[in-house]
CSV table of C-alpha atoms and ligand atoms in Angstrom, one decimal:
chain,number,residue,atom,x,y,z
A,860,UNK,CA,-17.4,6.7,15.7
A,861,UNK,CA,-16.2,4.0,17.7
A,862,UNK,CA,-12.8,2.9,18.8
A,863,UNK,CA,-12.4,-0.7,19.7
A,864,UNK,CA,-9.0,-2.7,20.7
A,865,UNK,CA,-9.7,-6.2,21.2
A,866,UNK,CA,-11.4,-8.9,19.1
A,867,UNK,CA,-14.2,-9.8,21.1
A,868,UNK,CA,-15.4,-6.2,20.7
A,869,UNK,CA,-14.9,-6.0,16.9
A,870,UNK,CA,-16.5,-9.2,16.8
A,871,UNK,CA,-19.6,-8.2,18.6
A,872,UNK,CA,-20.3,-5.4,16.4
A,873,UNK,CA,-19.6,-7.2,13.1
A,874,UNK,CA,-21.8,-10.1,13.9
A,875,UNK,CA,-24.3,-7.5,14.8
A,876,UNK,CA,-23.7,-5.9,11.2
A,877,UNK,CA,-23.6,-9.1,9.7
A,878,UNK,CA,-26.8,-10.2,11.2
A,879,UNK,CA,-28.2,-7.1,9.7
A,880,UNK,CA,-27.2,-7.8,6.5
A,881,UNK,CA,-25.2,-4.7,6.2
A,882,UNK,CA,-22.4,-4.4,3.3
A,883,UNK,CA,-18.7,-3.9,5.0
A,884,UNK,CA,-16.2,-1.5,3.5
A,885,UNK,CA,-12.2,-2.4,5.5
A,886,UNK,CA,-10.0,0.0,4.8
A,887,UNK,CA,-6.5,-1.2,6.1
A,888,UNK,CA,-4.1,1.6,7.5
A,889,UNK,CA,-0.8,2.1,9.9
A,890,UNK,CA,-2.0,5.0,10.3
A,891,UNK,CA,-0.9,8.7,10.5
A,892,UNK,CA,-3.3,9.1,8.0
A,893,UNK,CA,-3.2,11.3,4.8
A,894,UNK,CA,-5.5,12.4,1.8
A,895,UNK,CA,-4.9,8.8,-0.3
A,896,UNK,CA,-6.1,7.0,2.5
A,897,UNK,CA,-9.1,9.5,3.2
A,898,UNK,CA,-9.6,8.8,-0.7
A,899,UNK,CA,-10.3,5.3,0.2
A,900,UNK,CA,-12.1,5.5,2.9
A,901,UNK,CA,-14.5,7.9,0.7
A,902,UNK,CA,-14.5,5.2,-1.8
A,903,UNK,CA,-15.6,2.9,0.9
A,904,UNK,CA,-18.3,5.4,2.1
A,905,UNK,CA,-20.0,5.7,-1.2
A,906,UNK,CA,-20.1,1.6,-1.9
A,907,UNK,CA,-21.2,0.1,1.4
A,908,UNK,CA,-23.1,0.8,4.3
A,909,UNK,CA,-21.1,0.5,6.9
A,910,UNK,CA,-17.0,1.8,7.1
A,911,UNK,CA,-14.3,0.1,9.3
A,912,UNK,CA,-10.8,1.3,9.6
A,913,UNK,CA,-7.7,-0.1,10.7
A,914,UNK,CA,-5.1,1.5,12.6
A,915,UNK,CA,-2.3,-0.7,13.1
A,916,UNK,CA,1.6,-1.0,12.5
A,917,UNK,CA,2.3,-4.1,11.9
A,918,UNK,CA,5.4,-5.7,13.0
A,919,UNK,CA,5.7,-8.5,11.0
A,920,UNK,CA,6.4,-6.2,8.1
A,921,UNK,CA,9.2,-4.2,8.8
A,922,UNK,CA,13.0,-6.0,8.5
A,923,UNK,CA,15.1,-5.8,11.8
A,924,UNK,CA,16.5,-2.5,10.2
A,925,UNK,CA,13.7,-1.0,9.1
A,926,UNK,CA,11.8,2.0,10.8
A,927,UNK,CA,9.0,0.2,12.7
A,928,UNK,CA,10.0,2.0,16.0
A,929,UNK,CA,10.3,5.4,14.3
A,930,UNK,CA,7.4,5.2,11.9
A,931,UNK,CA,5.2,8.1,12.7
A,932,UNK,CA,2.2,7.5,14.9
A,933,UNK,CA,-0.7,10.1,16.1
A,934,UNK,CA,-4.1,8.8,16.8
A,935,UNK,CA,-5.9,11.6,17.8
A,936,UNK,CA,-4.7,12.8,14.6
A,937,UNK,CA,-6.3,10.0,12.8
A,938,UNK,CA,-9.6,9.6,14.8
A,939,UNK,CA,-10.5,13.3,14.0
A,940,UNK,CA,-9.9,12.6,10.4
A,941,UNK,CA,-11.8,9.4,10.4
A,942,UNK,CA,-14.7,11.0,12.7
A,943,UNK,CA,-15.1,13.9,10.1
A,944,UNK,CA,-14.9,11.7,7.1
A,945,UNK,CA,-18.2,9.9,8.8
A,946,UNK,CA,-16.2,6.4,9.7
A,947,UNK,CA,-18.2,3.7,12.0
A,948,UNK,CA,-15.6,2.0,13.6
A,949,UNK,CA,-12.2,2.2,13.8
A,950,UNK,CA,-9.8,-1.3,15.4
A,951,UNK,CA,-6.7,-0.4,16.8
A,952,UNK,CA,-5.0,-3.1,18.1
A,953,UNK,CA,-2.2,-3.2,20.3
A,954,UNK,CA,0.8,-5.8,19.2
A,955,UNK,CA,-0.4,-8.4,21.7
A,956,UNK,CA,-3.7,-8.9,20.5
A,957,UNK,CA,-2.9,-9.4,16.5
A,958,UNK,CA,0.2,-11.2,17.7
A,959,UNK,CA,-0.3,-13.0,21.2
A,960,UNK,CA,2.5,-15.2,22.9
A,961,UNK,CA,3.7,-18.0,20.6
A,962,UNK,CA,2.1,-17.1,17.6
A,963,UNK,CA,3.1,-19.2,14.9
A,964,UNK,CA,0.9,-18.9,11.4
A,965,UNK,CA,2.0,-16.8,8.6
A,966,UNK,CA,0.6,-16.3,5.1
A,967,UNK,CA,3.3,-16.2,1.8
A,968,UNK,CA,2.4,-15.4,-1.7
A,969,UNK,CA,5.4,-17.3,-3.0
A,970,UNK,CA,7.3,-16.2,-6.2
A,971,UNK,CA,5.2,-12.8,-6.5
A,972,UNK,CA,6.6,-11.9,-2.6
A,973,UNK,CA,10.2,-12.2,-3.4
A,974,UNK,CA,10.1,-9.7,-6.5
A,975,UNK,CA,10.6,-6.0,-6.9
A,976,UNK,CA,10.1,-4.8,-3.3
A,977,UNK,CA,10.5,-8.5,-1.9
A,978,UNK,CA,14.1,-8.2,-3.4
A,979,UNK,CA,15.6,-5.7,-0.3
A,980,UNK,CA,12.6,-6.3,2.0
A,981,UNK,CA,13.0,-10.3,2.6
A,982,UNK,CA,9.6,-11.0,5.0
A,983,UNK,CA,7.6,-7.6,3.8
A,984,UNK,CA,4.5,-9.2,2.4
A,985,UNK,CA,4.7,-12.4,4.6
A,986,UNK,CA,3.9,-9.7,7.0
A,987,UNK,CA,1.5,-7.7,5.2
A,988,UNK,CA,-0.4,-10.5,3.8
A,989,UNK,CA,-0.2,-12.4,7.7
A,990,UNK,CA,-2.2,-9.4,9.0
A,991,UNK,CA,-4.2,-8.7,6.1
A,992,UNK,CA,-5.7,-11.7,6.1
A,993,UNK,CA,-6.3,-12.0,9.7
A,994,UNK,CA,-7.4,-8.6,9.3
A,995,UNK,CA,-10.3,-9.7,7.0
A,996,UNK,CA,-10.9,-12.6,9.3
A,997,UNK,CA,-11.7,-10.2,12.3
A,998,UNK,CA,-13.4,-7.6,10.4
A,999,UNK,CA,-15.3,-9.8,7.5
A,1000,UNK,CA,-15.5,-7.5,4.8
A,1001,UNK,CA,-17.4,-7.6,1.4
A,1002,UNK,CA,-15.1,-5.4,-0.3
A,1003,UNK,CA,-11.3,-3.8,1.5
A,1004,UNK,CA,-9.9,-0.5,-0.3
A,1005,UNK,CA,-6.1,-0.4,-1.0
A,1006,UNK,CA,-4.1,2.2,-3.0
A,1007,UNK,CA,-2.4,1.1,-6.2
A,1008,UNK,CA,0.9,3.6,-4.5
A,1009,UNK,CA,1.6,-0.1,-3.6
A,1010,UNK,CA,1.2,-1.9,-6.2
A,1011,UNK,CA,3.0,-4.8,-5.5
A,1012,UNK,CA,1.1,-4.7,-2.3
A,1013,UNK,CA,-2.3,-4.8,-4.5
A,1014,UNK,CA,-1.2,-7.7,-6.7
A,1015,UNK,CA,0.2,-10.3,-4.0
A,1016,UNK,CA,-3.7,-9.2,-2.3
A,1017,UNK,CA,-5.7,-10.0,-4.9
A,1018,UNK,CA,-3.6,-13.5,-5.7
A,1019,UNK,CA,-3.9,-14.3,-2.1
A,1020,UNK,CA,-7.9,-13.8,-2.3
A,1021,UNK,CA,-7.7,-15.4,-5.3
A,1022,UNK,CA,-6.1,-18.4,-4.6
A,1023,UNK,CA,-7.6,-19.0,-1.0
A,1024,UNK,CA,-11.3,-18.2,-2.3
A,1025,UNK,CA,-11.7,-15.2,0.2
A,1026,UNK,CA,-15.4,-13.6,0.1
A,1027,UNK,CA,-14.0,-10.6,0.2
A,1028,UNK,CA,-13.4,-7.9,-3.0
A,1029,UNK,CA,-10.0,-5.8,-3.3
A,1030,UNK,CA,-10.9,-2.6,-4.6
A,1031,UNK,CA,-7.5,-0.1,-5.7
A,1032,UNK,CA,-7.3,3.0,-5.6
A,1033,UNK,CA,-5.0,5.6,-7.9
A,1034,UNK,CA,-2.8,6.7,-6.3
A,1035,UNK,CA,-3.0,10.6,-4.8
A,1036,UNK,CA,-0.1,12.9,-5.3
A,1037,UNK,CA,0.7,16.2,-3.2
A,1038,UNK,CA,0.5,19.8,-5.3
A,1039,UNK,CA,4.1,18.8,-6.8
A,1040,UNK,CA,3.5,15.6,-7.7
A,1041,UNK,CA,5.3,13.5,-4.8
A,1042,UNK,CA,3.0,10.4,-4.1
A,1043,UNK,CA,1.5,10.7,-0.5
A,1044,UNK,CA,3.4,8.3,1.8
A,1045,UNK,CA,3.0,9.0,6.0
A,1046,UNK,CA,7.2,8.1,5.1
A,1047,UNK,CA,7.5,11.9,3.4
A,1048,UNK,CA,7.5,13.5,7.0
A,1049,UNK,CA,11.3,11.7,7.4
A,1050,UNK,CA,12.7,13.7,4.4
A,1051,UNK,CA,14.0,17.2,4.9
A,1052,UNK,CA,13.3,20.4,2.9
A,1053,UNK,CA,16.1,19.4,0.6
A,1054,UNK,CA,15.2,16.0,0.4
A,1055,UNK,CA,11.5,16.5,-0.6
A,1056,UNK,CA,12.7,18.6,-3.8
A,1057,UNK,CA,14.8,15.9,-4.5
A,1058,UNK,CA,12.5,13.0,-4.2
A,1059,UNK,CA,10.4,14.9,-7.1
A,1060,UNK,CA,12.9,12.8,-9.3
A,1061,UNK,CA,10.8,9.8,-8.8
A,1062,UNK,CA,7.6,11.5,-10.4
A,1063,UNK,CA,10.3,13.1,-12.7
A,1064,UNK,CA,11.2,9.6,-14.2
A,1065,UNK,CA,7.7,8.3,-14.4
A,1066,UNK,CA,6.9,11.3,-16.5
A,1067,UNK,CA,9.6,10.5,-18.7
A,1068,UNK,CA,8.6,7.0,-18.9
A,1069,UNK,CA,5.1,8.0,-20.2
A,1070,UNK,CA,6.6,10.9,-22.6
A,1071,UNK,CA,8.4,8.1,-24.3
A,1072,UNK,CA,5.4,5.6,-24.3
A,1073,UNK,CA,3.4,8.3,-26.0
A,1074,UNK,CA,6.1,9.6,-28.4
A,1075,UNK,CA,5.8,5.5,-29.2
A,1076,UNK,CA,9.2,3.7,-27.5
A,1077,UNK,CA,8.1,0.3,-26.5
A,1078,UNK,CA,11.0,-1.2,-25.8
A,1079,UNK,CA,11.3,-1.4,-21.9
A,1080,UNK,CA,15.2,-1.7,-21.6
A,1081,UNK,CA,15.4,1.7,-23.4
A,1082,UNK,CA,12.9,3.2,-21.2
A,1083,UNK,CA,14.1,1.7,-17.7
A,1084,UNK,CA,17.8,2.6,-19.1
A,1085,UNK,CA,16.4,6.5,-19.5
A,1086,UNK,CA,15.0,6.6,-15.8
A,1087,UNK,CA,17.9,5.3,-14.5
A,1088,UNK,CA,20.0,8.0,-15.9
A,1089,UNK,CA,17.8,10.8,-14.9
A,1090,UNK,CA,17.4,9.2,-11.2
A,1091,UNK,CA,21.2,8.9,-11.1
A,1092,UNK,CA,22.1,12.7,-12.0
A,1093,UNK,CA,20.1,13.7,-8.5
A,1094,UNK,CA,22.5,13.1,-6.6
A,1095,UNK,CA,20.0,12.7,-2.9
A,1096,UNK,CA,18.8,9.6,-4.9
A,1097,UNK,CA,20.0,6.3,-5.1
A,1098,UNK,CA,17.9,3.5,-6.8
A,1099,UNK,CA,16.6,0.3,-5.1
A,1100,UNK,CA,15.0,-1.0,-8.5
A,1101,UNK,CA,13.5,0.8,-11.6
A,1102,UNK,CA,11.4,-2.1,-13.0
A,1103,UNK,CA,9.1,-2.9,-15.9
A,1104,UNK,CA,7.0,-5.9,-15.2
A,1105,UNK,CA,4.1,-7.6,-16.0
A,1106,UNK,CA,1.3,-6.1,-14.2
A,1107,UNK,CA,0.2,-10.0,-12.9
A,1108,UNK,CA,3.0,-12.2,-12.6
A,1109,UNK,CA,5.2,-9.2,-11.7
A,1110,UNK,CA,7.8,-10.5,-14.2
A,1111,UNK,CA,10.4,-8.2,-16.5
A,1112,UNK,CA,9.1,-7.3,-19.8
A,1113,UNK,CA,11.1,-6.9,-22.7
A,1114,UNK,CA,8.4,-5.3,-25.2
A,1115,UNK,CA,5.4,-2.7,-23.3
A,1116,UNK,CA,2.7,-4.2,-24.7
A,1117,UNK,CA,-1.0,-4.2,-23.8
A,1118,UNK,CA,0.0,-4.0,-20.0
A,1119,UNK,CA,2.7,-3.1,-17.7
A,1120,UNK,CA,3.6,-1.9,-14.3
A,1121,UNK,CA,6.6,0.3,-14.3
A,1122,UNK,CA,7.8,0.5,-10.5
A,1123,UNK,CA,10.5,2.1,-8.7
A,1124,UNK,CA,12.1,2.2,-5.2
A,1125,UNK,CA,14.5,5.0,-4.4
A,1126,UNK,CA,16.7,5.9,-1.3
A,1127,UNK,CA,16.5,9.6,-0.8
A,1128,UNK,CA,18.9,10.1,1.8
A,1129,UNK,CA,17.4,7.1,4.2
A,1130,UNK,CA,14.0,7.3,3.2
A,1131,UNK,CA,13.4,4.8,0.7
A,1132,UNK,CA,10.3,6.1,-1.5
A,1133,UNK,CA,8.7,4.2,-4.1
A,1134,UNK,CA,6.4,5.1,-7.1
A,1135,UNK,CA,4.9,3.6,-10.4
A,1136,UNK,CA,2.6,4.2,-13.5
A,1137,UNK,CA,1.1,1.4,-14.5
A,1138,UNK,CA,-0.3,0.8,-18.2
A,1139,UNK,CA,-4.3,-1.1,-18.6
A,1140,UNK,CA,-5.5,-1.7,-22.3
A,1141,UNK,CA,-2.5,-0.1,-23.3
A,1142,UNK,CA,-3.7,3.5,-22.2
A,1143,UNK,CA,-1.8,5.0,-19.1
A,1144,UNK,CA,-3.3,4.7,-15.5
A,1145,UNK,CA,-1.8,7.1,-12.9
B,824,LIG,O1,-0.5,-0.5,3.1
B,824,LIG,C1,-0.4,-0.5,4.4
B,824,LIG,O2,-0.5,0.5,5.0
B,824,LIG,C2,-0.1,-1.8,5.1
B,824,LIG,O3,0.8,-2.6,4.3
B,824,LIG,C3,-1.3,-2.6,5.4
B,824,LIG,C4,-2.1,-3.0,4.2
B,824,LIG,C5,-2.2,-1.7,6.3
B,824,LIG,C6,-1.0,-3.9,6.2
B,824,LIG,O4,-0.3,-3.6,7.4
């Protein structure tokens, strides 16, 4: 497995690929990696020929207040996970080269960007989709693997390839949860013993959610109004949004009908977490 910092040297080996005929698997990462990204990354393994990672935290996504100088980093972690999971090449930019001096183009998904998440992280997925879709431009994928943990993130990326007729196919993920349920974030490592029992309440309200989908509530005010009030007796938690939304314009539903996303964000302590269930054909997809 290679490791390879700048973009003539990516390029070289994609156009070498490319030349080949080779199908390209991208899986997109910041890194300090964990079992739902080695999920996709096996994903990626099984449906092409040839698996590049990224390892990069990207700048442009994180608000003036936000953790990018904290957010955990450890590549020799990450390359012995990647080597073992059988990865060909992994880019790992520094800042310069995916943002040189007087860089100036940006990518926005309006509308869908400034919803749920968009709400308290003005700029988020102008950043994500900025490097994403350079991202795709360096690395030239036929098909990039992201997790439906954020699944905001997966919707604005599919409209963006949609709309800008990208070769390139988005394949989600479910999302994977540790042994008690807590989705897999590299953010977890911030919360204390205390605070990892409590952020249990996020998978605690989901599950509540679905009992009452099954038991045959479909009325999402009532549902939402039940989270809320279990996510507010914890008292570690405090909510960002509990949202049920249309899974492809993002907007609030009144009625759960054939399709939904139900999403939350919740502070635990300072770590904001976030979590969602989403429902496909009116079954339940976790
Ligand atoms: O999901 C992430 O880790 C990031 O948002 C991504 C897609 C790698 C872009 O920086």
């Amino acid at each position: 497995m290679e490791i390879v910092g700048t973009v003539i040297e990516l390029r070289e080996k994609i156009q070498v690929w490319k030349k080949q005929g080779q199908k390209i698997g991208f899986v997109p990462t910041m890194g300090y990696l964990h079992e739902g990204h080695l999920s996709l990354v096996r994903e990626s393994k099984k449906r092409s020929n040839l698996t590049v990672v990224s390892i990069f935290v990207n700048p442009m996504q994180f608000g003036p207040a936000e953790d990018y100088k904290v957010y955990p980093r450890d590549l020799e972690r990450d390359r012995a996970l990647l080597e073992r999971e059988g990865v060909d090449l992994v880019f790992y930019p520094p800042v310069e080269v995916m943002y040189p001096e007087g860089y100036k183009t940006y990518v926005e998904v309006e509308d869908l960007q400034d919803k749920l998440c968009g709400k308290s992280r003005p700029g988020h997925f102008r950043g994500v989709c900025t490097v994403v879709l350079k991202l795709f431009n360096l690395v030239q994928p036929d098909e990039a693997y992201f997790g439906w943990k954020d699944a905001q993130q997966v919707i604005i990326l599919q409209k963006m390839v949609e709309d800008l007729n990208l070769p390139v196919k988005i394949v989600a993920l479910p999302l994977v949860r540790d042994h008690d349920g807590l989705a897999l974030s590299s953010r977890n490592t911030y919360l204390s013993p205390e605070e990892r029992r409590a952020a249990l309440v996020l998978k605690k309200s989901l599950d509540l959610a679905e009992k009452l989908i099954i038991e045959g509530e479909r009325e999402a005010r009532k549902i939402r109004q039940k989270m809320i009030e279990l996510i507010s007796a914890e008292p570690l938690a405090r909510i960002d949004y509990v949202e049920i939304v249309d899974l492809k314009t993002l907007e609030p539903l009144e009625t759960i009908g054939d399709q939904a996303l139900i999403a939350l964000a919740v502070f635990i302590g300072r770590t904001r977490l976030i979590d969602n269930l989403r429902i496909i054909s009116g079954g339940i997809e976790k």
